[in-house]
PDB file of N, CA and C in Angstrom:
ATOM      1  N   MET A 581      80.135-155.180  97.706  1.00 61.00           N
ATOM      2  CA  MET A 581      79.319-155.265  96.515  1.00 61.00           C
ATOM      3  C   MET A 581      80.013-154.627  95.323  1.00 61.00           C
ATOM      4  N   SER A 582      80.713-153.584  95.550  1.00 79.00           N
ATOM      5  CA  SER A 582      81.425-152.877  94.491  1.00 79.00           C
ATOM      6  C   SER A 582      82.497-153.759  93.863  1.00 79.00           C
ATOM      7  N   ASN A 583      83.092-154.592  94.680  1.00 87.00           N
ATOM      8  CA  ASN A 583      84.133-155.498  94.213  1.00 87.00           C
ATOM      9  C   ASN A 583      83.578-156.489  93.191  1.00 87.00           C
ATOM     10  N   ILE A 584      82.396-157.036  93.445  1.00 88.00           N
ATOM     11  CA  ILE A 584      81.761-157.984  92.534  1.00 88.00           C
ATOM     12  C   ILE A 584      81.394-157.283  91.231  1.00 88.00           C
ATOM     13  N   GLU A 585      80.899-156.074  91.314  1.00 88.00           N
ATOM     14  CA  GLU A 585      80.547-155.322  90.110  1.00 88.00           C
ATOM     15  C   GLU A 585      81.786-155.022  89.268  1.00 88.00           C
ATOM     16  N   ASP A 586      82.874-154.726  89.922  1.00 87.00           N
ATOM     17  CA  ASP A 586      84.130-154.494  89.192  1.00 87.00           C
ATOM     18  C   ASP A 586      84.600-155.754  88.482  1.00 87.00           C
ATOM     19  N   ILE A 587      84.454-156.876  89.189  1.00 90.00           N
ATOM     20  CA  ILE A 587      84.857-158.155  88.583  1.00 90.00           C
ATOM     21  C   ILE A 587      83.973-158.466  87.382  1.00 90.00           C
ATOM     22  N   VAL A 588      82.675-158.254  87.509  1.00 91.00           N
ATOM     23  CA  VAL A 588      81.732-158.516  86.410  1.00 91.00           C
ATOM     24  C   VAL A 588      82.029-157.578  85.247  1.00 91.00           C
ATOM     25  N   ASP A 589      82.255-156.314  85.527  1.00 90.00           N
ATOM     26  CA  ASP A 589      82.590-155.368  84.462  1.00 90.00           C
ATOM     27  C   ASP A 589      83.893-155.756  83.762  1.00 90.00           C
ATOM     28  N   SER A 590      84.844-156.191  84.547  1.00 92.00           N
ATOM     29  CA  SER A 590      86.124-156.618  83.975  1.00 92.00           C
ATOM     30  C   SER A 590      85.935-157.844  83.077  1.00 92.00           C
ATOM     31  N   LEU A 591      85.127-158.796  83.564  1.00 93.00           N
ATOM     32  CA  LEU A 591      84.847-159.993  82.750  1.00 93.00           C
ATOM     33  C   LEU A 591      84.115-159.628  81.466  1.00 93.00           C
ATOM     34  N   GLU A 592      83.131-158.749  81.553  1.00 94.00           N
ATOM     35  CA  GLU A 592      82.397-158.321  80.359  1.00 94.00           C
ATOM     36  C   GLU A 592      83.329-157.646  79.362  1.00 94.00           C
ATOM     37  N   ASN A 593      84.227-156.846  79.866  1.00 94.00           N
ATOM     38  CA  ASN A 593      85.188-156.161  79.009  1.00 94.00           C
ATOM     39  C   ASN A 593      86.117-157.168  78.319  1.00 94.00           C
ATOM     40  N   LYS A 594      86.590-158.139  79.088  1.00 95.00           N
ATOM     41  CA  LYS A 594      87.476-159.159  78.515  1.00 95.00           C
ATOM     42  C   LYS A 594      86.741-160.008  77.482  1.00 95.00           C
ATOM     43  N   ILE A 595      85.493-160.356  77.780  1.00 96.00           N
ATOM     44  CA  ILE A 595      84.699-161.151  76.832  1.00 96.00           C
ATOM     45  C   ILE A 595      84.459-160.351  75.562  1.00 96.00           C
ATOM     46  N   SER A 596      84.167-159.088  75.706  1.00 95.00           N
ATOM     47  CA  SER A 596      83.953-158.228  74.538  1.00 95.00           C
ATOM     48  C   SER A 596      85.213-158.170  73.679  1.00 95.00           C
ATOM     49  N   LYS A 597      86.357-158.013  74.337  1.00 96.00           N
ATOM     50  CA  LYS A 597      87.623-157.989  73.585  1.00 96.00           C
ATOM     51  C   LYS A 597      87.882-159.318  72.893  1.00 96.00           C
ATOM     52  N   LEU A 598      87.595-160.418  73.581  1.00 96.00           N
ATOM     53  CA  LEU A 598      87.789-161.742  72.974  1.00 96.00           C
ATOM     54  C   LEU A 598      86.874-161.950  71.770  1.00 96.00           C
ATOM     55  N   LEU A 599      85.616-161.514  71.900  1.00 96.00           N
ATOM     56  CA  LEU A 599      84.688-161.647  70.776  1.00 96.00           C
ATOM     57  C   LEU A 599      85.140-160.805  69.588  1.00 96.00           C
ATOM     58  N   HIS A 600      85.641-159.626  69.864  1.00 97.00           N
ATOM     59  CA  HIS A 600      86.151-158.768  68.795  1.00 97.00           C
ATOM     60  C   HIS A 600      87.365-159.422  68.131  1.00 97.00           C
ATOM     61  N   LYS A 601      88.249-159.966  68.948  1.00 97.00           N
ATOM     62  CA  LYS A 601      89.425-160.639  68.403  1.00 97.00           C
ATOM     63  C   LYS A 601      89.018-161.867  67.582  1.00 97.00           C
ATOM     64  N   LEU A 602      87.988-162.584  68.050  1.00 97.00           N
ATOM     65  CA  LEU A 602      87.475-163.740  67.321  1.00 97.00           C
ATOM     66  C   LEU A 602      86.956-163.324  65.945  1.00 97.00           C
ATOM     67  N   GLU A 603      86.220-162.231  65.877  1.00 97.00           N
ATOM     68  CA  GLU A 603      85.710-161.736  64.600  1.00 97.00           C
ATOM     69  C   GLU A 603      86.856-161.351  63.665  1.00 97.00           C
ATOM     70  N   LEU A 604      87.876-160.700  64.219  1.00 97.00           N
ATOM     71  CA  LEU A 604      89.032-160.339  63.397  1.00 97.00           C
ATOM     72  C   LEU A 604      89.733-161.582  62.855  1.00 97.00           C
ATOM     73  N   LEU A 605      89.869-162.599  63.692  1.00 97.00           N
ATOM     74  CA  LEU A 605      90.517-163.843  63.255  1.00 97.00           C
ATOM     75  C   LEU A 605      89.676-164.575  62.209  1.00 97.00           C
ATOM     76  N   LYS A 606      88.361-164.548  62.376  1.00 97.00           N
ATOM     77  CA  LYS A 606      87.490-165.166  61.369  1.00 97.00           C
ATOM     78  C   LYS A 606      87.641-164.461  60.028  1.00 97.00           C
ATOM     79  N   HIS A 607      87.689-163.151  60.077  1.00 97.00           N
ATOM     80  CA  HIS A 607      87.850-162.371  58.850  1.00 97.00           C
ATOM     81  C   HIS A 607      89.205-162.675  58.196  1.00 97.00           C
ATOM     82  N   ALA A 608      90.251-162.720  59.013  1.00 97.00           N
ATOM     83  CA  ALA A 608      91.580-163.020  58.482  1.00 97.00           C
ATOM     84  C   ALA A 608      91.618-164.431  57.904  1.00 97.00           C
ATOM     85  N   ASN A 609      90.970-165.375  58.576  1.00 98.00           N
ATOM     86  CA  ASN A 609      90.931-166.756  58.094  1.00 98.00           C
ATOM     87  C   ASN A 609      90.200-166.847  56.762  1.00 98.00           C
ATOM     88  N   LEU A 610      89.094-166.136  56.634  1.00 97.00           N
ATOM     89  CA  LEU A 610      88.342-166.128  55.386  1.00 97.00           C
ATOM     90  C   LEU A 610      89.183-165.557  54.251  1.00 97.00           C
ATOM     91  N   LYS A 611      89.885-164.470  54.541  1.00 97.00           N
ATOM     92  CA  LYS A 611      90.744-163.857  53.536  1.00 97.00           C
ATOM     93  C   LYS A 611      91.859-164.809  53.116  1.00 97.00           C
ATOM     94  N   LEU A 612      92.468-165.492  54.080  1.00 98.00           N
ATOM     95  CA  LEU A 612      93.535-166.442  53.769  1.00 98.00           C
ATOM     96  C   LEU A 612      93.013-167.628  52.956  1.00 98.00           C
ATOM     97  N   ASN A 613      91.802-168.096  53.273  1.00 98.00           N
ATOM     98  CA  ASN A 613      91.208-169.183  52.495  1.00 98.00           C
ATOM     99  C   ASN A 613      90.955-168.763  51.052  1.00 98.00           C
ATOM    100  N   GLU A 614      90.509-167.534  50.864  1.00 97.00           N
ATOM    101  CA  GLU A 614      90.298-167.029  49.509  1.00 97.00           C
ATOM    102  C   GLU A 614      91.620-166.941  48.750  1.00 97.00           C
ATOM    103  N   GLU A 615      92.650-166.449  49.427  1.00 97.00           N
ATOM    104  CA  GLU A 615      93.971-166.366  48.796  1.00 97.00           C
ATOM    105  C   GLU A 615      94.497-167.761  48.451  1.00 97.00           C
ATOM    106  N   LEU A 616      94.232-168.727  49.324  1.00 98.00           N
ATOM    107  CA  LEU A 616      94.651-170.102  49.066  1.00 98.00           C
ATOM    108  C   LEU A 616      93.965-170.657  47.826  1.00 98.00           C
ATOM    109  N   GLU A 617      92.673-170.401  47.686  1.00 97.00           N
ATOM    110  CA  GLU A 617      91.949-170.882  46.513  1.00 97.00           C
ATOM    111  C   GLU A 617      92.485-170.241  45.235  1.00 97.00           C
ATOM    112  N   VAL A 618      92.768-168.949  45.290  1.00 97.00           N
ATOM    113  CA  VAL A 618      93.331-168.265  44.129  1.00 97.00           C
ATOM    114  C   VAL A 618      94.688-168.874  43.781  1.00 97.00           C
ATOM    115  N   SER A 619      95.493-169.128  44.798  1.00 97.00           N
ATOM    116  CA  SER A 619      96.818-169.718  44.569  1.00 97.00           C
ATOM    117  C   SER A 619      96.704-171.121  43.984  1.00 97.00           C
ATOM    118  N   LYS A 620      95.726-171.899  44.461  1.00 97.00           N
ATOM    119  CA  LYS A 620      95.527-173.245  43.929  1.00 97.00           C
ATOM    120  C   LYS A 620      95.126-173.191  42.454  1.00 97.00           C
ATOM    121  N   ARG A 621      94.222-172.264  42.111  1.00 97.00           N
ATOM    122  CA  ARG A 621      93.816-172.135  40.704  1.00 97.00           C
ATOM    123  C   ARG A 621      94.993-171.707  39.839  1.00 97.00           C
ATOM    124  N   LEU A 622      95.778-170.770  40.347  1.00 96.00           N
ATOM    125  CA  LEU A 622      96.951-170.309  39.612  1.00 96.00           C
ATOM    126  C   LEU A 622      97.950-171.442  39.431  1.00 96.00           C
ATOM    127  N   ASN A 623      98.159-172.223  40.472  1.00 97.00           N
ATOM    128  CA  ASN A 623      99.079-173.350  40.415  1.00 97.00           C
ATOM    129  C   ASN A 623      98.603-174.378  39.380  1.00 97.00           C
ATOM    130  N   SER A 624      97.319-174.654  39.391  1.00 96.00           N
ATOM    131  CA  SER A 624      96.761-175.596  38.425  1.00 96.00           C
ATOM    132  C   SER A 624      96.932-175.072  37.004  1.00 96.00           C
ATOM    133  N   SER A 625      96.693-173.786  36.825  1.00 95.00           N
ATOM    134  CA  SER A 625      96.861-173.169  35.513  1.00 95.00           C
ATOM    135  C   SER A 625      98.313-173.263  35.051  1.00 95.00           C
ATOM    136  N   ARG A 626      99.225-173.007  35.956  1.00 96.00           N
ATOM    137  CA  ARG A 626     100.644-173.067  35.615  1.00 96.00           C
ATOM    138  C   ARG A 626     101.072-174.490  35.273  1.00 96.00           C
ATOM    139  N   LYS A 627     100.536-175.476  35.999  1.00 96.00           N
ATOM    140  CA  LYS A 627     100.867-176.873  35.702  1.00 96.00           C
ATOM    141  C   LYS A 627     100.396-177.249  34.300  1.00 96.00           C
ATOM    142  N   THR A 628      99.205-176.787  33.946  1.00 96.00           N
ATOM    143  CA  THR A 628      98.677-177.060  32.612  1.00 96.00           C
ATOM    144  C   THR A 628      99.566-176.395  31.558  1.00 96.00           C
ATOM    145  N   GLU A 629      99.958-175.176  31.836  1.00 96.00           N
ATOM    146  CA  GLU A 629     100.825-174.448  30.907  1.00 96.00           C
ATOM    147  C   GLU A 629     102.184-175.141  30.764  1.00 96.00           C
ATOM    148  N   ILE A 630     102.740-175.598  31.857  1.00 96.00           N
ATOM    149  CA  ILE A 630     104.026-176.312  31.825  1.00 96.00           C
ATOM    150  C   ILE A 630     103.891-177.589  31.016  1.00 96.00           C
ATOM    151  N   SER A 631     102.798-178.298  31.214  1.00 95.00           N
ATOM    152  CA  SER A 631     102.566-179.542  30.470  1.00 95.00           C
ATOM    153  C   SER A 631     102.495-179.266  28.970  1.00 95.00           C
ATOM    154  N   ALA A 632     101.817-178.201  28.588  1.00 96.00           N
ATOM    155  CA  ALA A 632     101.717-177.849  27.169  1.00 96.00           C
ATOM    156  C   ALA A 632     103.090-177.500  26.607  1.00 96.00           C
ATOM    157  N   TRP A 633     103.886-176.754  27.368  1.00 96.00           N
ATOM    158  CA  TRP A 633     105.234-176.397  26.890  1.00 96.00           C
ATOM    159  C   TRP A 633     106.128-177.628  26.799  1.00 96.00           C
ATOM    160  N   GLU A 634     105.967-178.569  27.723  1.00 95.00           N
ATOM    161  CA  GLU A 634     106.768-179.799  27.654  1.00 95.00           C
ATOM    162  C   GLU A 634     106.423-180.595  26.391  1.00 95.00           C
ATOM    163  N   GLU A 635     105.124-180.640  26.059  1.00 94.00           N
ATOM    164  CA  GLU A 635     104.723-181.342  24.834  1.00 94.00           C
ATOM    165  C   GLU A 635     105.319-180.658  23.601  1.00 94.00           C
ATOM    166  N   LYS A 636     105.286-179.339  23.589  1.00 94.00           N
ATOM    167  CA  LYS A 636     105.874-178.609  22.462  1.00 94.00           C
ATOM    168  C   LYS A 636     107.375-178.856  22.383  1.00 94.00           C
ATOM    169  N   TYR A 637     108.019-178.903  23.527  1.00 93.00           N
ATOM    170  CA  TYR A 637     109.462-179.149  23.561  1.00 93.00           C
ATOM    171  C   TYR A 637     109.782-180.536  23.003  1.00 93.00           C
ATOM    172  N   GLU A 638     108.998-181.525  23.406  1.00 87.00           N
ATOM    173  CA  GLU A 638     109.219-182.889  22.896  1.00 87.00           C
ATOM    174  C   GLU A 638     109.005-182.940  21.389  1.00 87.00           C
ATOM    175  N   ALA A 639     107.978-182.231  20.911  1.00 87.00           N
ATOM    176  CA  ALA A 639     107.728-182.206  19.464  1.00 87.00           C
ATOM    177  C   ALA A 639     108.886-181.536  18.738  1.00 87.00           C
ATOM    178  N   LEU A 640     109.422-180.470  19.296  1.00 86.00           N
ATOM    179  CA  LEU A 640     110.573-179.810  18.680  1.00 86.00           C
ATOM    180  C   LEU A 640     111.809-180.700  18.689  1.00 86.00           C
ATOM    181  N   LYS A 641     112.012-181.416  19.785  1.00 80.00           N
ATOM    182  CA  LYS A 641     113.147-182.343  19.841  1.00 80.00           C
ATOM    183  C   LYS A 641     113.035-183.395  18.746  1.00 80.00           C
ATOM    184  N   MET A 642     111.835-183.917  18.573  1.00 77.00           N
ATOM    185  CA  MET A 642     111.645-184.947  17.549  1.00 77.00           C
ATOM    186  C   MET A 642     111.856-184.347  16.158  1.00 77.00           C
ATOM    187  N   ALA A 643     111.331-183.157  15.943  1.00 78.00           N
ATOM    188  CA  ALA A 643     111.496-182.515  14.640  1.00 78.00           C
ATOM    189  C   ALA A 643     112.976-182.248  14.356  1.00 78.00           C
ATOM    190  N   ASN A 644     113.708-181.807  15.355  1.00 76.00           N
ATOM    191  CA  ASN A 644     115.140-181.570  15.167  1.00 76.00           C
ATOM    192  C   ASN A 644     115.889-182.850  14.846  1.00 76.00           C
ATOM    193  N   SER A 645     115.538-183.924  15.509  1.00 71.00           N
ATOM    194  CA  SER A 645     116.241-185.166  15.243  1.00 71.00           C
ATOM    195  C   SER A 645     115.891-185.726  13.864  1.00 71.00           C
ATOM    196  N   ILE A 646     114.656-185.493  13.425  1.00 72.00           N
ATOM    197  CA  ILE A 646     114.279-185.932  12.080  1.00 72.00           C
ATOM    198  C   ILE A 646     115.016-185.108  11.039  1.00 72.00           C
ATOM    199  N   LEU A 647     115.228-183.834  11.346  1.00 73.00           N
ATOM    200  CA  LEU A 647     115.915-182.955  10.408  1.00 73.00           C
ATOM    201  C   LEU A 647     117.425-183.184  10.375  1.00 73.00           C
ATOM    202  N   GLY A 648     117.917-184.040  11.232  1.00 65.00           N
ATOM    203  CA  GLY A 648     119.332-184.354  11.164  1.00 65.00           C
ATOM    204  C   GLY A 648     120.117-184.051  12.410  1.00 65.00           C
ATOM    205  N   SER A 649     119.484-183.627  13.456  1.00 62.00           N
ATOM    206  CA  SER A 649     120.195-183.379  14.697  1.00 62.00           C
ATOM    207  C   SER A 649     120.620-184.708  15.305  1.00 62.00           C
ATOM    208  N   ASP A 650     121.849-184.805  15.722  1.00 65.00           N
ATOM    209  CA  ASP A 650     122.362-186.059  16.274  1.00 65.00           C
ATOM    210  C   ASP A 650     121.991-186.252  17.743  1.00 65.00           C
ATOM    211  N   ASP A 651     121.539-185.218  18.396  1.00 64.00           N
ATOM    212  CA  ASP A 651     121.296-185.285  19.836  1.00 64.00           C
ATOM    213  C   ASP A 651     120.202-186.270  20.216  1.00 64.00           C
ATOM    214  N   ASN A 652     119.122-186.315  19.466  1.00 66.00           N
ATOM    215  CA  ASN A 652     117.955-187.103  19.882  1.00 66.00           C
ATOM    216  C   ASN A 652     117.579-188.187  18.875  1.00 66.00           C
ATOM    217  N   LYS A 653     118.505-188.644  18.083  1.00 71.00           N
ATOM    218  CA  LYS A 653     118.178-189.638  17.056  1.00 71.00           C
ATOM    219  C   LYS A 653     117.666-190.938  17.670  1.00 71.00           C
ATOM    220  N   ARG A 654     118.289-191.361  18.739  1.00 75.00           N
ATOM    221  CA  ARG A 654     117.889-192.625  19.360  1.00 75.00           C
ATOM    222  C   ARG A 654     116.438-192.540  19.845  1.00 75.00           C
ATOM    223  N   GLU A 655     116.090-191.451  20.521  1.00 74.00           N
ATOM    224  CA  GLU A 655     114.719-191.272  21.004  1.00 74.00           C
ATOM    225  C   GLU A 655     113.732-191.266  19.847  1.00 74.00           C
ATOM    226  N   THR A 656     114.088-190.590  18.779  1.00 73.00           N
ATOM    227  CA  THR A 656     113.199-190.504  17.627  1.00 73.00           C
ATOM    228  C   THR A 656     113.010-191.872  16.991  1.00 73.00           C
ATOM    229  N   LYS A 657     114.094-192.617  16.850  1.00 79.00           N
ATOM    230  CA  LYS A 657     113.978-193.969  16.281  1.00 79.00           C
ATOM    231  C   LYS A 657     113.079-194.843  17.137  1.00 79.00           C
ATOM    232  N   LEU A 658     113.225-194.742  18.455  1.00 81.00           N
ATOM    233  CA  LEU A 658     112.379-195.529  19.350  1.00 81.00           C
ATOM    234  C   LEU A 658     110.908-195.138  19.205  1.00 81.00           C
ATOM    235  N   LYS A 659     110.631-193.852  19.088  1.00 79.00           N
ATOM    236  CA  LYS A 659     109.247-193.401  18.937  1.00 79.00           C
ATOM    237  C   LYS A 659     108.671-193.842  17.598  1.00 79.00           C
ATOM    238  N   ILE A 660     109.480-193.757  16.548  1.00 83.00           N
ATOM    239  CA  ILE A 660     109.019-194.197  15.224  1.00 83.00           C
ATOM    240  C   ILE A 660     108.730-195.692  15.248  1.00 83.00           C
ATOM    241  N   ASN A 661     109.607-196.461  15.886  1.00 89.00           N
ATOM    242  CA  ASN A 661     109.378-197.905  16.000  1.00 89.00           C
ATOM    243  C   ASN A 661     108.106-198.199  16.789  1.00 89.00           C
ATOM    244  N   ALA A 662     107.856-197.441  17.842  1.00 89.00           N
ATOM    245  CA  ALA A 662     106.635-197.633  18.620  1.00 89.00           C
ATOM    246  C   ALA A 662     105.405-197.310  17.775  1.00 89.00           C
ATOM    247  N   LEU A 663     105.486-196.243  16.979  1.00 89.00           N
ATOM    248  CA  LEU A 663     104.368-195.901  16.089  1.00 89.00           C
ATOM    249  C   LEU A 663     104.135-196.992  15.047  1.00 89.00           C
ATOM    250  N   ILE A 664     105.212-197.539  14.509  1.00 93.00           N
ATOM    251  CA  ILE A 664     105.084-198.615  13.523  1.00 93.00           C
ATOM    252  C   ILE A 664     104.433-199.838  14.156  1.00 93.00           C
ATOM    253  N   ARG A 665     104.828-200.175  15.388  1.00 95.00           N
ATOM    254  CA  ARG A 665     104.205-201.314  16.074  1.00 95.00           C
ATOM    255  C   ARG A 665     102.719-201.058  16.298  1.00 95.00           C
ATOM    256  N   ASP A 666     102.371-199.828  16.678  1.00 93.00           N
ATOM    257  CA  ASP A 666     100.958-199.491  16.879  1.00 93.00           C
ATOM    258  C   ASP A 666     100.179-199.623  15.581  1.00 93.00           C
ATOM    259  N   ILE A 667     100.751-199.153  14.484  1.00 94.00           N
ATOM    260  CA  ILE A 667     100.088-199.261  13.172  1.00 94.00           C
ATOM    261  C   ILE A 667      99.940-200.723  12.780  1.00 94.00           C
ATOM    262  N   ASP A 668     100.984-201.531  12.968  1.00 93.00           N
ATOM    263  CA  ASP A 668     100.903-202.961  12.668  1.00 93.00           C
ATOM    264  C   ASP A 668      99.813-203.633  13.499  1.00 93.00           C
ATOM    265  N   HIS A 669      99.718-203.256  14.757  1.00 94.00           N
ATOM    266  CA  HIS A 669      98.696-203.823  15.637  1.00 94.00           C
ATOM    267  C   HIS A 669      97.297-203.449  15.129  1.00 94.00           C
ATOM    268  N   CYS A 670      97.119-202.202  14.706  1.00 93.00           N
ATOM    269  CA  CYS A 670      95.820-201.771  14.175  1.00 93.00           C
ATOM    270  C   CYS A 670      95.470-202.516  12.902  1.00 93.00           C
ATOM    271  N   ILE A 671      96.461-202.691  12.018  1.00 93.00           N
ATOM    272  CA  ILE A 671      96.224-203.419  10.773  1.00 93.00           C
ATOM    273  C   ILE A 671      95.847-204.859  11.065  1.00 93.00           C
ATOM    274  N   ALA A 672      96.526-205.477  12.043  1.00 91.00           N
ATOM    275  CA  ALA A 672      96.217-206.861  12.409  1.00 91.00           C
ATOM    276  C   ALA A 672      94.796-206.959  12.953  1.00 91.00           C
ATOM    277  N   GLN A 673      94.356-205.996  13.735  1.00 92.00           N
ATOM    278  CA  GLN A 673      92.994-206.016  14.256  1.00 92.00           C
ATOM    279  C   GLN A 673      91.964-205.812  13.152  1.00 92.00           C
ATOM    280  N   LEU A 674      92.296-204.968  12.166  1.00 89.00           N
ATOM    281  CA  LEU A 674      91.359-204.747  11.064  1.00 89.00           C
ATOM    282  C   LEU A 674      91.240-205.963  10.166  1.00 89.00           C
ATOM    283  N   SER A 675      92.326-206.697  10.039  1.00 88.00           N
ATOM    284  CA  SER A 675      92.303-207.862   9.139  1.00 88.00           C
ATOM    285  C   SER A 675      91.600-209.053   9.763  1.00 88.00           C
ATOM    286  N   ASP A 676      91.398-209.025  11.103  1.00 78.00           N
ATOM    287  CA  ASP A 676      90.700-210.154  11.772  1.00 78.00           C
ATOM    288  C   ASP A 676      89.259-210.139  11.535  1.00 78.00           C
TER     289      ASP A 676
END
């Protein structure tokens, strides 16, 4: 009879340890999920910031080429031509 009681006590002890380990893992998982969400928000914020800086960079490139920089003249001419086509298209729609 003592042998069965020892086995039951051993099983109860192992189950208790497993439940404790499960709680620790749940807590760690929750913490990691929170860190993941923070990282995702930070990543999204950084992407938005990068996009804004890229737009500013493009505007500066265009301004430099308009001011006489030879590096981006072709790009600027293409953009100006595209703007002129857009304006012509708008004028054509207004005249209809």
